[in-house]
Amino acid sequence: MLKLRNVILIFLIVGGTLLFSGCLNRQSPAEEMFEKLETVVEIEKTFEEQQKPLVELEKQEKELYGQIIEMNLQEYDKVVQLADEAISISKKRNELLDIERQSIEESQAEFKQVPEIYAKIDDPQLKDQAKGLHDLMQERYSTHGKLYESYVAGLGYDIELYNMFKNEEVTVDQLGEQIEKVNAAYEEVLSANDHFNQLTDEYNEKKYQFYQAAGLKVETNIAK
């Protein structure tokens, strides 16, 4: 039996507000870093906006799948109807996932400018913190790439499975083999998702540690 997939929850990078004081005519490298990192937060708001509808679609599809496996396959017309609904939802999930991925790629493109900014920091310890932030974010981007690839594969296997439910000649063994593919794909999704969330939490924390070390007066919306 297919293990019903957990709903994917993704943690997000959070922003802050820099309270400037004194002369604003010339930014320090740390202030430049702040602007760049918070621009990345703004870019990822499109990514954030996909989370709620994506989770809702996952719940809807999960319910449809549950109805299908509880039905007798002799109720063919109803199975086909439910399978078609599930396929439609899978395609909508794919569309949201693509929007999400595009936002992350735009964020990554913007973040490429970070090394040339922290290279101008004179304080060796502060520069090391900035480099650590950069390396952490690069790992986060890489992890999201793996998450995306696994999710796309899972969606493909989902659609194949629902089409198999619509085939009156399908065997239990064939369904079982396909279900194993679905489960394996979503196990990878869950693993990558957990790692992505862990990296996001760590990045948020270290970003504000950098701001504090740089002497920037920043209001943060990180939950305590």
Coordinates of N, CA and C in Angstrom, one line a residue:
M1 N 0.8 -1.2 0.0 CA 0.0 0.0 0.0 C 0.9 1.2 0.0
L2 N 0.5 2.3 -0.7 CA 1.2 3.5 -0.8 C 1.1 4.2 0.5
K3 N 2.3 4.6 1.0 CA 2.3 5.4 2.3 C 1.8 6.8 1.9
L4 N 0.8 7.3 2.6 CA 0.2 8.6 2.2 C 1.3 9.6 2.5
R5 N 1.6 10.5 1.6 CA 2.7 11.4 1.7 C 2.4 12.5 2.7
N6 N 3.5 12.8 3.4 CA 3.3 14.0 4.3 C 3.3 15.2 3.5
V7 N 2.5 16.2 4.1 CA 2.5 17.5 3.4 C 3.9 18.2 3.6
I8 N 4.4 18.7 2.5 CA 5.7 19.4 2.5 C 5.6 20.8 3.1
L9 N 6.3 21.1 4.1 CA 6.4 22.4 4.7 C 7.8 22.9 4.5
I10 N 7.9 24.1 4.0 CA 9.2 24.7 3.7 C 9.3 26.0 4.5
F11 N 10.5 26.1 5.2 CA 10.8 27.3 6.0 C 11.4 28.3 5.0
L12 N 11.2 29.5 5.4 CA 11.6 30.6 4.5 C 12.7 31.5 5.1
I13 N 13.5 32.1 4.2 CA 14.4 33.1 4.8 C 13.6 34.3 5.2
V14 N 14.0 35.0 6.3 CA 13.2 36.1 6.8 C 14.0 37.3 6.7
G15 N 13.3 38.5 6.7 CA 14.0 39.7 6.5 C 14.1 40.6 7.7
G16 N 14.8 41.7 7.6 CA 14.9 42.6 8.7 C 14.9 44.0 8.2
T17 N 14.8 45.0 9.1 CA 14.8 46.4 8.7 C 16.0 47.0 9.4
L18 N 16.9 47.7 8.6 CA 18.1 48.3 9.1 C 17.7 49.7 9.5
L19 N 18.0 50.1 10.7 CA 17.8 51.4 11.2 C 19.0 52.3 11.1
F20 N 19.1 53.0 10.0 CA 20.2 53.8 9.7 C 20.3 55.0 10.6
S21 N 21.5 55.4 10.9 CA 21.7 56.6 11.7 C 23.0 57.3 11.2
G22 N 23.1 58.6 11.3 CA 24.2 59.3 10.8 C 24.2 59.5 9.3
C23 N 25.4 59.7 8.7 CA 25.5 60.0 7.3 C 25.2 58.8 6.4
L24 N 24.3 59.0 5.4 CA 23.9 58.0 4.5 C 24.6 58.1 3.1
N25 N 25.5 59.0 3.0 CA 26.1 59.3 1.7 C 27.0 58.1 1.2
R26 N 27.5 57.4 2.2 CA 28.4 56.3 1.8 C 28.1 55.1 2.6
Q27 N 27.9 54.0 1.9 CA 27.6 52.7 2.6 C 28.9 52.0 2.9
S28 N 28.9 51.3 4.1 CA 30.0 50.4 4.4 C 29.7 49.1 3.7
P29 N 30.8 48.3 3.6 CA 30.5 46.9 2.9 C 29.5 46.1 3.7
A30 N 29.4 46.3 5.0 CA 28.4 45.5 5.8 C 27.0 46.0 5.4
E31 N 26.9 47.3 5.2 CA 25.6 47.8 4.8 C 25.2 47.4 3.4
E32 N 26.2 47.3 2.6 CA 26.0 46.8 1.2 C 25.5 45.3 1.3
M33 N 26.1 44.6 2.2 CA 25.7 43.2 2.4 C 24.3 43.1 2.9
F34 N 23.9 44.0 3.8 CA 22.6 44.0 4.3 C 21.6 44.2 3.1
E35 N 21.8 45.2 2.3 CA 20.9 45.5 1.2 C 20.8 44.3 0.3
K36 N 21.9 43.7 0.0 CA 21.9 42.5 -1.0 C 21.1 41.4 -0.4
L37 N 21.4 41.0 0.9 CA 20.7 39.9 1.6 C 19.2 40.1 1.7
E38 N 18.9 41.4 2.0 CA 17.4 41.7 2.1 C 16.7 41.8 0.7
T39 N 17.5 42.1 -0.3 CA 16.9 42.0 -1.7 C 16.6 40.6 -2.0
V40 N 17.5 39.6 -1.6 CA 17.2 38.2 -1.8 C 15.9 37.8 -1.1
V41 N 15.7 38.3 0.1 CA 14.5 38.0 0.9 C 13.3 38.5 0.0
E42 N 13.3 39.7 -0.5 CA 12.2 40.2 -1.3 C 12.0 39.3 -2.5
I43 N 13.0 38.9 -3.2 CA 12.9 38.0 -4.4 C 12.2 36.7 -4.0
E44 N 12.5 36.2 -2.9 CA 12.0 34.9 -2.5 C 10.5 35.0 -2.0
K45 N 10.0 36.2 -1.9 CA 8.6 36.3 -1.5 C 7.7 35.6 -2.5
T46 N 8.1 35.5 -3.8 CA 7.3 34.8 -4.8 C 7.3 33.3 -4.5
F47 N 8.5 32.8 -4.0 CA 8.6 31.4 -3.6 C 7.7 31.2 -2.4
E48 N 7.7 32.2 -1.4 CA 6.8 32.0 -0.3 C 5.4 32.0 -0.6
E49 N 4.9 32.7 -1.6 CA 3.5 32.8 -2.0 C 3.0 31.5 -2.5
Q50 N 3.9 30.6 -3.0 CA 3.5 29.3 -3.5 C 3.2 28.3 -2.5
Q51 N 3.7 28.5 -1.2 CA 3.6 27.5 -0.2 C 2.2 27.1 0.2
K52 N 1.4 28.1 0.5 CA 0.1 27.7 1.0 C -0.8 27.0 0.0
P53 N -0.9 27.6 -1.3 CA -1.7 26.8 -2.3 C -1.1 25.5 -2.6
L54 N 0.3 25.3 -2.6 CA 0.9 24.0 -2.9 C 0.5 23.0 -1.8
V55 N 0.5 23.4 -0.6 CA 0.2 22.5 0.5 C -1.3 22.1 0.4
E56 N -2.2 23.1 0.0 CA -3.6 22.8 -0.1 C -3.8 21.8 -1.2
L57 N -3.1 21.9 -2.3 CA -3.3 21.0 -3.4 C -2.8 19.6 -3.0
E58 N -1.7 19.5 -2.3 CA -1.2 18.3 -1.8 C -2.2 17.5 -0.9
K59 N -2.9 18.3 -0.1 CA -4.0 17.7 0.8 C -5.1 17.2 -0.1
Q60 N -5.5 18.0 -1.1 CA -6.6 17.6 -1.9 C -6.3 16.3 -2.7
E61 N -5.1 16.2 -3.2 CA -4.7 15.0 -4.0 C -4.6 13.8 -3.1
K62 N -4.1 14.1 -1.9 CA -4.0 13.0 -0.9 C -5.4 12.4 -0.6
E63 N -6.4 13.3 -0.5 CA -7.8 12.8 -0.2 C -8.3 12.0 -1.4
L64 N -8.0 12.5 -2.6 CA -8.5 11.8 -3.8 C -7.8 10.4 -3.9
Y65 N -6.5 10.3 -3.6 CA -5.8 9.1 -3.7 C -6.5 8.1 -2.6
G66 N -6.8 8.6 -1.5 CA -7.4 7.8 -0.4 C -8.7 7.2 -0.9
Q67 N -9.5 8.0 -1.6 CA -10.8 7.6 -2.1 C -10.6 6.5 -3.2
I68 N -9.6 6.7 -4.0 CA -9.4 5.7 -5.1 C -9.0 4.3 -4.6
I69 N -8.1 4.3 -3.6 CA -7.6 3.0 -3.1 C -8.6 2.3 -2.3
E70 N -9.6 3.0 -1.8 CA -10.7 2.4 -1.0 C -11.8 1.9 -1.9
M71 N -11.8 2.3 -3.1 CA -12.9 1.9 -4.0 C -12.5 0.5 -4.6
N72 N -13.6 -0.2 -5.0 CA -13.4 -1.4 -5.8 C -13.2 -1.0 -7.2
L73 N -12.1 -1.5 -7.8 CA -11.8 -1.2 -9.2 C -12.9 -1.5 -10.2
Q74 N -13.9 -2.2 -9.7 CA -15.0 -2.5 -10.6 C -15.9 -1.3 -10.8
E75 N -15.7 -0.3 -9.9 CA -16.4 1.0 -10.0 C -15.6 1.9 -10.9
Y76 N -15.5 1.4 -12.1 CA -14.5 2.0 -13.1 C -14.8 3.5 -13.4
D77 N -16.0 3.8 -13.6 CA -16.3 5.2 -14.0 C -15.9 6.2 -12.9
K78 N -16.2 5.8 -11.7 CA -15.9 6.7 -10.6 C -14.4 6.7 -10.4
V79 N -13.7 5.6 -10.5 CA -12.2 5.6 -10.4 C -11.6 6.5 -11.4
V80 N -12.1 6.5 -12.7 CA -11.6 7.3 -13.8 C -11.8 8.8 -13.4
Q81 N -13.0 9.1 -12.9 CA -13.3 10.5 -12.5 C -12.3 11.0 -11.5
L82 N -12.1 10.2 -10.4 CA -11.2 10.6 -9.3 C -9.8 10.7 -9.8
A83 N -9.4 9.7 -10.7 CA -8.0 9.7 -11.2 C -7.7 11.0 -12.0
D84 N -8.7 11.4 -12.9 CA -8.6 12.6 -13.7 C -8.5 13.8 -12.8
E85 N -9.2 13.9 -11.8 CA -9.2 15.0 -10.8 C -7.8 15.1 -10.2
A86 N -7.3 13.9 -9.8 CA -5.9 13.8 -9.2 C -4.8 14.3 -10.2
I87 N -5.0 13.8 -11.4 CA -4.0 14.2 -12.5 C -4.0 15.7 -12.7
S88 N -5.2 16.3 -12.7 CA -5.3 17.8 -12.8 C -4.6 18.5 -11.7
I89 N -4.8 18.0 -10.5 CA -4.2 18.6 -9.3 C -2.6 18.5 -9.4
S90 N -2.2 17.3 -9.8 CA -0.7 17.1 -10.0 C -0.1 18.1 -10.9
K91 N -0.8 18.4 -12.0 CA -0.3 19.3 -13.0 C -0.3 20.8 -12.4
K92 N -1.3 21.1 -11.6 CA -1.3 22.4 -11.0 C -0.2 22.5 -9.9
R93 N 0.1 21.4 -9.2 CA 1.2 21.4 -8.3 C 2.5 21.7 -9.1
N94 N 2.6 21.0 -10.2 CA 3.8 21.2 -11.0 C 4.0 22.7 -11.5
E95 N 2.9 23.3 -11.8 CA 3.0 24.7 -12.2 C 3.5 25.6 -11.1
L96 N 2.9 25.4 -9.9 CA 3.3 26.1 -8.7 C 4.8 25.8 -8.4
L97 N 5.2 24.6 -8.5 CA 6.6 24.2 -8.2 C 7.5 24.9 -9.2
D98 N 7.1 25.1 -10.4 CA 8.0 25.8 -11.4 C 8.1 27.3 -11.1
I99 N 7.0 27.9 -10.6 CA 7.1 29.3 -10.2 C 8.0 29.4 -9.0
E100 N 7.9 28.5 -8.1 CA 8.7 28.4 -6.9 C 10.2 28.3 -7.3
R101 N 10.5 27.4 -8.2 CA 11.9 27.2 -8.6 C 12.4 28.4 -9.3
Q102 N 11.6 29.1 -10.1 CA 12.1 30.3 -10.8 C 12.5 31.4 -9.8
S103 N 11.7 31.5 -8.7 CA 12.0 32.5 -7.7 C 13.3 32.1 -7.0
I104 N 13.6 30.9 -6.7 CA 14.9 30.5 -6.1 C 16.0 30.7 -7.1
E105 N 15.8 30.5 -8.4 CA 16.9 30.7 -9.3 C 17.2 32.2 -9.4
E106 N 16.1 33.1 -9.4 CA 16.4 34.5 -9.4 C 17.1 35.0 -8.1
S107 N 16.7 34.4 -7.0 CA 17.4 34.6 -5.7 C 18.9 34.3 -5.9
Q108 N 19.2 33.1 -6.4 CA 20.5 32.6 -6.6 C 21.3 33.6 -7.5
A109 N 20.7 34.1 -8.5 CA 21.4 35.0 -9.4 C 21.8 36.3 -8.7
E110 N 20.9 36.8 -7.9 CA 21.1 38.0 -7.1 C 22.2 37.8 -6.1
F111 N 22.2 36.6 -5.5 CA 23.2 36.3 -4.4 C 24.6 36.1 -5.0
K112 N 24.8 35.9 -6.3 CA 26.1 35.8 -6.8 C 27.0 37.0 -6.6
Q113 N 26.4 38.1 -6.4 CA 27.1 39.4 -6.2 C 27.7 39.5 -4.7
V114 N 27.3 38.6 -3.9 CA 27.7 38.7 -2.5 C 29.2 38.6 -2.3
P115 N 29.9 37.7 -2.9 CA 31.4 37.6 -2.7 C 32.1 38.9 -3.0
E116 N 31.8 39.6 -4.0 CA 32.5 40.9 -4.4 C 32.2 41.9 -3.3
I117 N 31.1 41.8 -2.6 CA 30.8 42.8 -1.5 C 31.6 42.4 -0.3
Y118 N 31.6 41.2 0.2 CA 32.3 40.9 1.4 C 33.8 40.9 1.2
A119 N 34.2 40.9 0.0 CA 35.7 41.0 -0.2 C 36.2 42.4 0.2
K120 N 35.3 43.3 0.3 CA 35.7 44.7 0.7 C 35.7 44.9 2.2
I121 N 35.3 43.9 3.0 CA 35.3 44.0 4.4 C 36.7 43.8 5.0
D122 N 37.1 44.8 5.8 CA 38.5 44.8 6.3 C 38.7 43.8 7.5
D123 N 37.6 43.7 8.3 CA 37.7 42.9 9.6 C 37.8 41.4 9.2
P124 N 38.9 40.7 9.4 CA 39.0 39.3 9.0 C 37.9 38.4 9.6
Q125 N 37.5 38.6 10.8 CA 36.5 37.8 11.5 C 35.1 38.0 10.8
L126 N 34.8 39.3 10.6 CA 33.6 39.7 10.0 C 33.5 39.1 8.5
K127 N 34.6 39.2 7.8 CA 34.7 38.7 6.5 C 34.5 37.2 6.5
D128 N 35.0 36.5 7.5 CA 34.8 35.0 7.6 C 33.4 34.7 7.8
Q129 N 32.7 35.5 8.6 CA 31.3 35.3 8.9 C 30.5 35.5 7.6
A130 N 30.8 36.5 6.8 CA 30.1 36.8 5.6 C 30.4 35.6 4.6
K131 N 31.6 35.1 4.5 CA 31.9 34.0 3.6 C 31.1 32.7 4.1
G132 N 31.0 32.5 5.4 CA 30.3 31.4 5.9 C 28.8 31.5 5.5
L133 N 28.3 32.7 5.5 CA 26.9 32.9 5.1 C 26.7 32.5 3.6
H134 N 27.7 33.0 2.8 CA 27.6 32.7 1.4 C 27.7 31.2 1.1
D135 N 28.6 30.5 1.8 CA 28.7 29.1 1.6 C 27.5 28.3 2.0
L136 N 26.9 28.8 3.2 CA 25.6 28.2 3.7 C 24.5 28.3 2.7
M137 N 24.4 29.5 2.1 CA 23.3 29.8 1.2 C 23.5 29.0 -0.1
Q138 N 24.8 28.8 -0.5 CA 25.0 28.0 -1.7 C 24.6 26.6 -1.5
E139 N 24.8 26.1 -0.3 CA 24.4 24.7 0.0 C 22.8 24.7 0.0
R140 N 22.2 25.7 0.5 CA 20.7 25.8 0.5 C 20.2 25.8 -0.9
Y141 N 20.8 26.5 -1.8 CA 20.4 26.5 -3.2 C 20.5 25.2 -3.9
S142 N 21.7 24.5 -3.6 CA 21.9 23.2 -4.1 C 20.9 22.2 -3.6
T143 N 20.6 22.3 -2.3 CA 19.6 21.4 -1.8 C 18.2 21.6 -2.4
H144 N 17.8 22.8 -2.6 CA 16.6 23.1 -3.3 C 16.5 22.5 -4.7
G145 N 17.7 22.5 -5.4 CA 17.7 21.9 -6.7 C 17.4 20.4 -6.6
K146 N 17.9 19.7 -5.6 CA 17.7 18.3 -5.4 C 16.2 18.1 -5.0
L147 N 15.7 19.0 -4.2 CA 14.3 18.9 -3.7 C 13.4 19.0 -5.0
Y148 N 13.7 20.0 -5.8 CA 12.9 20.2 -7.0 C 12.9 19.0 -7.9
E149 N 14.1 18.5 -8.2 CA 14.2 17.3 -9.1 C 13.4 16.1 -8.6
S150 N 13.5 15.9 -7.3 CA 12.8 14.8 -6.7 C 11.3 15.0 -6.7
Y151 N 10.9 16.2 -6.5 CA 9.5 16.5 -6.5 C 8.9 16.3 -7.9
V152 N 9.6 16.8 -8.9 CA 9.2 16.7 -10.3 C 9.1 15.2 -10.6
A153 N 10.0 14.4 -10.2 CA 10.0 13.0 -10.5 C 8.8 12.4 -9.8
G154 N 8.5 12.8 -8.6 CA 7.4 12.2 -7.8 C 6.1 12.6 -8.5
L155 N 6.0 13.8 -9.0 CA 4.7 14.2 -9.7 C 4.5 13.4 -11.0
G156 N 5.6 13.1 -11.7 CA 5.6 12.3 -12.9 C 5.1 10.9 -12.6
Y157 N 5.6 10.3 -11.5 CA 5.2 9.0 -11.1 C 3.7 9.0 -10.6
D158 N 3.3 10.1 -9.9 CA 1.9 10.2 -9.5 C 1.0 10.1 -10.7
I159 N 1.3 10.9 -11.8 CA 0.4 10.9 -12.9 C 0.4 9.5 -13.6
E160 N 1.6 8.9 -13.7 CA 1.6 7.5 -14.2 C 0.7 6.6 -13.4
L161 N 0.7 6.7 -12.1 CA -0.1 5.9 -11.3 C -1.6 6.1 -11.5
Y162 N -2.0 7.4 -11.6 CA -3.4 7.6 -11.8 C -3.9 7.2 -13.1
N163 N -3.0 7.3 -14.1 CA -3.3 6.7 -15.4 C -3.5 5.2 -15.4
M164 N -2.6 4.6 -14.6 CA -2.7 3.1 -14.4 C -4.1 2.7 -13.8
F165 N -4.5 3.5 -12.8 CA -5.8 3.3 -12.2 C -6.9 3.3 -13.2
K166 N -6.7 4.1 -14.2 CA -7.8 4.2 -15.3 C -7.7 3.1 -16.3
N167 N -6.7 2.2 -16.2 CA -6.5 1.1 -17.1 C -7.2 -0.1 -16.5
E168 N -8.3 -0.6 -17.1 CA -9.0 -1.8 -16.6 C -8.2 -3.0 -16.6
E169 N -7.1 -3.1 -17.4 CA -6.3 -4.3 -17.5 C -5.1 -4.3 -16.5
V170 N -5.0 -3.2 -15.7 CA -3.8 -3.1 -14.8 C -3.9 -4.2 -13.8
T171 N -2.7 -4.7 -13.4 CA -2.6 -5.8 -12.4 C -2.1 -5.2 -11.1
V172 N -2.4 -5.9 -10.0 CA -2.0 -5.5 -8.7 C -0.5 -5.4 -8.6
D173 N 0.3 -6.3 -9.3 CA 1.7 -6.2 -9.3 C 2.2 -4.9 -10.0
Q174 N 1.6 -4.6 -11.1 CA 2.0 -3.3 -11.8 C 1.8 -2.1 -10.9
L175 N 0.6 -2.1 -10.2 CA 0.3 -1.0 -9.3 C 1.3 -0.9 -8.2
G176 N 1.7 -2.1 -7.7 CA 2.6 -2.2 -6.6 C 4.0 -1.6 -7.0
E177 N 4.4 -2.0 -8.2 CA 5.7 -1.5 -8.6 C 5.7 0.0 -8.8
Q178 N 4.6 0.5 -9.3 CA 4.5 2.0 -9.5 C 4.5 2.7 -8.2
I179 N 3.8 2.1 -7.2 CA 3.6 2.7 -5.9 C 5.0 2.8 -5.2
E180 N 5.8 1.8 -5.4 CA 7.2 1.8 -4.9 C 8.0 3.0 -5.5
K181 N 7.8 3.3 -6.8 CA 8.5 4.4 -7.4 C 8.0 5.7 -6.8
V182 N 6.7 5.8 -6.6 CA 6.2 7.0 -5.9 C 6.7 7.2 -4.5
N183 N 6.7 6.2 -3.8 CA 7.2 6.2 -2.4 C 8.7 6.6 -2.3
A184 N 9.5 6.0 -3.2 CA 10.9 6.3 -3.2 C 11.2 7.8 -3.6
A185 N 10.4 8.3 -4.5 CA 10.6 9.7 -5.0 C 10.3 10.6 -3.8
Y186 N 9.2 10.3 -3.1 CA 8.8 11.3 -2.1 C 9.6 11.1 -0.8
E187 N 10.2 9.9 -0.6 CA 11.2 9.8 0.5 C 12.3 10.8 0.2
E188 N 12.8 10.8 -1.0 CA 13.9 11.8 -1.4 C 13.4 13.2 -1.2
V189 N 12.2 13.5 -1.5 CA 11.6 14.8 -1.4 C 11.6 15.2 0.1
L190 N 11.1 14.3 1.0 CA 11.1 14.6 2.4 C 12.4 14.8 3.0
S191 N 13.4 14.0 2.6 CA 14.8 14.1 3.1 C 15.4 15.5 2.7
A192 N 15.2 15.8 1.4 CA 15.8 17.1 0.9 C 15.0 18.3 1.5
N193 N 13.7 18.1 1.7 CA 13.0 19.2 2.4 C 13.4 19.5 3.8
D194 N 13.7 18.4 4.5 CA 14.2 18.5 5.9 C 15.5 19.3 5.9
H195 N 16.4 18.9 5.0 CA 17.7 19.5 4.9 C 17.6 20.9 4.5
F196 N 16.7 21.2 3.6 CA 16.5 22.6 3.1 C 16.0 23.5 4.3
N197 N 15.1 23.0 5.0 CA 14.5 23.7 6.2 C 15.6 24.0 7.2
Q198 N 16.4 22.9 7.5 CA 17.5 23.1 8.5 C 18.5 24.2 8.0
L199 N 18.8 24.2 6.7 CA 19.8 25.2 6.2 C 19.2 26.6 6.3
T200 N 17.9 26.6 6.0 CA 17.2 27.9 6.0 C 17.2 28.5 7.4
D201 N 16.9 27.7 8.4 CA 16.9 28.1 9.8 C 18.3 28.6 10.2
E202 N 19.3 27.8 9.8 CA 20.7 28.1 10.2 C 21.1 29.4 9.5
Y203 N 20.7 29.6 8.2 CA 21.1 30.8 7.5 C 20.4 32.0 8.2
N204 N 19.2 31.9 8.5 CA 18.5 33.1 9.2 C 19.2 33.5 10.4
E205 N 19.6 32.5 11.2 CA 20.3 32.8 12.5 C 21.6 33.4 12.3
K206 N 22.4 32.9 11.4 CA 23.8 33.4 11.1 C 23.7 34.7 10.4
K207 N 22.7 35.0 9.6 CA 22.6 36.3 9.0 C 22.5 37.4 10.0
Y208 N 21.6 37.1 11.0 CA 21.5 38.2 12.1 C 22.6 38.2 13.0
Q209 N 23.3 37.1 13.2 CA 24.6 37.2 13.9 C 25.6 38.1 13.2
F210 N 25.6 38.0 11.9 CA 26.5 38.8 11.1 C 26.1 40.3 11.2
Y211 N 24.8 40.6 11.1 CA 24.4 42.0 11.3 C 24.8 42.5 12.6
Q212 N 24.6 41.7 13.7 CA 25.0 42.2 15.0 C 26.5 42.4 15.1
A213 N 27.3 41.5 14.6 CA 28.8 41.6 14.6 C 29.2 42.8 13.8
A214 N 28.5 43.2 12.8 CA 28.8 44.3 12.0 C 28.4 45.6 12.6
G215 N 27.7 45.6 13.7 CA 27.2 46.8 14.4 C 26.0 47.4 13.7
L216 N 25.3 46.6 12.9 CA 24.1 47.1 12.2 C 22.9 47.0 13.2
K217 N 22.1 48.1 13.3 CA 20.9 48.1 14.1 C 19.8 47.5 13.2
V218 N 19.4 46.3 13.5 CA 18.5 45.6 12.6 C 17.3 45.1 13.5
E219 N 16.1 45.4 13.0 CA 14.9 44.8 13.6 C 14.6 43.5 12.8
T220 N 14.5 42.4 13.5 CA 14.2 41.1 12.9 C 12.8 40.6 13.2
N221 N 12.3 39.9 12.2 CA 11.0 39.2 12.5 C 11.1 37.7 12.7
I222 N 12.3 37.3 13.1 CA 12.5 35.9 13.4 C 11.7 35.6 14.7
A223 N 11.0 34.5 14.6 CA 10.2 34.1 15.8 C 11.1 33.7 16.9
K224 N 10.8 34.2 18.1 CA 11.6 33.8 19.3 C 11.0 32.5 19.9

